[in-house]
């Protein structure tokens, strides 16, 4: 892990980050071109969602060498949906109310919540 964040390693990642950023900008511009000419505010989306998609694509490119296609499709792909479900689930399981509740902490128990994520 330490070697992954050296100056040289981070510099080498910049090409992948710029590639995703360029693809992201192109997708938004293409979406605007598809709308009527002269329209203002031609693309609307939740900023949190689109930046999350960009983050997932950057992670995929840098860490896995794979394009998850969130920024090129400007939509939630199955990987992004899985990420959202994981974040939501872990947030719910680690609230003060659920932190010491074995029904929420032990994934192998056959509860309704655990079956949902099986």
GROMACS .gro file of C-alpha atoms in nm:
model
  118
    1UNK     CA    1   0.000   0.000   0.000
    2UNK     CA    2   0.281   0.236   0.089
    3UNK     CA    3   0.437   0.194  -0.257
    4UNK     CA    4   0.104   0.275  -0.423
    5UNK     CA    5   0.114   0.634  -0.300
    6UNK     CA    6   0.469   0.733  -0.384
    7UNK     CA    7   0.512   1.047  -0.593
    8UNK     CA    8   0.600   0.841  -0.899
    9UNK     CA    9   0.301   0.605  -0.858
   10UNK     CA   10   0.055   0.891  -0.817
   11UNK     CA   11   0.205   1.068  -1.119
   12UNK     CA   12   0.156   0.752  -1.324
   13UNK     CA   13  -0.211   0.740  -1.222
   14UNK     CA   14  -0.281   1.089  -1.354
   15UNK     CA   15  -0.330   0.968  -1.712
   16UNK     CA   16  -0.611   0.737  -1.603
   17UNK     CA   17  -0.774   1.012  -1.398
   18UNK     CA   18  -0.761   1.254  -1.693
   19UNK     CA   19  -0.898   0.985  -1.923
   20UNK     CA   20  -1.204   0.941  -1.699
   21UNK     CA   21  -1.245   1.318  -1.661
   22UNK     CA   22  -1.228   1.366  -2.037
   23UNK     CA   23  -1.479   1.087  -2.101
   24UNK     CA   24  -1.707   1.236  -1.833
   25UNK     CA   25  -1.697   1.585  -1.987
   26UNK     CA   26  -1.751   1.441  -2.337
   27UNK     CA   27  -2.057   1.247  -2.217
   28UNK     CA   28  -2.213   1.558  -2.066
   29UNK     CA   29  -2.138   1.762  -2.379
   30UNK     CA   30  -2.283   1.487  -2.600
   31UNK     CA   31  -2.595   1.484  -2.385
   32UNK     CA   32  -2.628   1.861  -2.432
   33UNK     CA   33  -2.577   1.830  -2.810
   34UNK     CA   34  -2.861   1.579  -2.822
   35UNK     CA   35  -3.097   1.836  -2.669
   36UNK     CA   36  -3.247   2.125  -2.862
   37UNK     CA   37  -3.002   2.389  -2.974
   38UNK     CA   38  -2.995   2.698  -2.760
   39UNK     CA   39  -3.129   2.520  -2.454
   40UNK     CA   40  -2.986   2.636  -2.124
   41UNK     CA   41  -2.915   2.382  -1.854
   42UNK     CA   42  -2.936   2.094  -2.098
   43UNK     CA   43  -2.810   1.829  -1.855
   44UNK     CA   44  -2.942   1.798  -1.501
   45UNK     CA   45  -2.843   1.539  -1.242
   46UNK     CA   46  -2.767   1.515  -0.874
   47UNK     CA   47  -2.408   1.631  -0.824
   48UNK     CA   48  -2.346   1.366  -0.558
   49UNK     CA   49  -2.449   1.091  -0.798
   50UNK     CA   50  -2.242   1.204  -1.094
   51UNK     CA   51  -1.929   1.262  -0.884
   52UNK     CA   52  -1.978   0.922  -0.723
   53UNK     CA   53  -1.992   0.769  -1.071
   54UNK     CA   54  -1.672   0.950  -1.166
   55UNK     CA   55  -1.504   0.824  -0.849
   56UNK     CA   56  -1.607   0.466  -0.926
   57UNK     CA   57  -1.470   0.498  -1.279
   58UNK     CA   58  -1.141   0.645  -1.155
   59UNK     CA   59  -1.107   0.361  -0.903
   60UNK     CA   60  -1.182   0.106  -1.173
   61UNK     CA   61  -0.926   0.254  -1.413
   62UNK     CA   62  -0.647   0.312  -1.160
   63UNK     CA   63  -0.682   0.009  -0.935
   64UNK     CA   64  -0.833  -0.253  -1.164
   65UNK     CA   65  -0.764  -0.134  -1.517
   66UNK     CA   66  -1.137  -0.163  -1.592
   67UNK     CA   67  -1.393   0.090  -1.713
   68UNK     CA   68  -1.718   0.056  -1.519
   69UNK     CA   69  -1.881   0.294  -1.772
   70UNK     CA   70  -2.060   0.514  -1.518
   71UNK     CA   71  -1.933   0.839  -1.669
   72UNK     CA   72  -1.975   0.732  -2.030
   73UNK     CA   73  -2.337   0.626  -1.974
   74UNK     CA   74  -2.420   0.902  -1.723
   75UNK     CA   75  -2.625   0.650  -1.532
   76UNK     CA   76  -2.599   0.420  -1.235
   77UNK     CA   77  -2.440   0.099  -1.352
   78UNK     CA   78  -2.472  -0.229  -1.156
   79UNK     CA   79  -2.135  -0.161  -0.989
   80UNK     CA   80  -2.250   0.184  -0.875
   81UNK     CA   81  -2.576   0.035  -0.746
   82UNK     CA   82  -2.378  -0.227  -0.550
   83UNK     CA   83  -2.157   0.045  -0.406
   84UNK     CA   84  -2.463   0.244  -0.295
   85UNK     CA   85  -2.615  -0.066  -0.133
   86UNK     CA   86  -2.289  -0.144   0.047
   87UNK     CA   87  -2.252   0.209   0.182
   88UNK     CA   88  -2.617   0.221   0.292
   89UNK     CA   89  -2.596  -0.120   0.459
   90UNK     CA   90  -2.271  -0.055   0.644
   91UNK     CA   91  -2.396   0.287   0.758
   92UNK     CA   92  -2.715   0.133   0.896
   93UNK     CA   93  -2.529  -0.150   1.067
   94UNK     CA   94  -2.284   0.084   1.241
   95UNK     CA   95  -2.528   0.334   1.390
   96UNK     CA   96  -2.515   0.356   1.770
   97UNK     CA   97  -2.850   0.175   1.790
   98UNK     CA   98  -2.729  -0.123   1.585
   99UNK     CA   99  -2.362  -0.139   1.675
  100UNK     CA  100  -2.400  -0.405   1.944
  101UNK     CA  101  -2.705  -0.578   1.799
  102UNK     CA  102  -2.597  -0.926   1.683
  103UNK     CA  103  -2.892  -0.942   1.443
  104UNK     CA  104  -2.738  -0.658   1.239
  105UNK     CA  105  -2.369  -0.739   1.286
  106UNK     CA  106  -2.355  -1.110   1.207
  107UNK     CA  107  -2.420  -1.152   0.837
  108UNK     CA  108  -2.458  -1.527   0.858
  109UNK     CA  109  -2.777  -1.507   1.071
  110UNK     CA  110  -3.082  -1.572   0.851
  111UNK     CA  111  -3.249  -1.236   0.912
  112UNK     CA  112  -3.452  -1.059   0.645
  113UNK     CA  113  -3.182  -0.793   0.609
  114UNK     CA  114  -2.904  -1.048   0.568
  115UNK     CA  115  -3.102  -1.247   0.310
  116UNK     CA  116  -3.147  -0.926   0.111
  117UNK     CA  117  -2.769  -0.895   0.067
  118UNK     CA  118  -2.692  -1.264   0.021
   0.00000   0.00000   0.00000
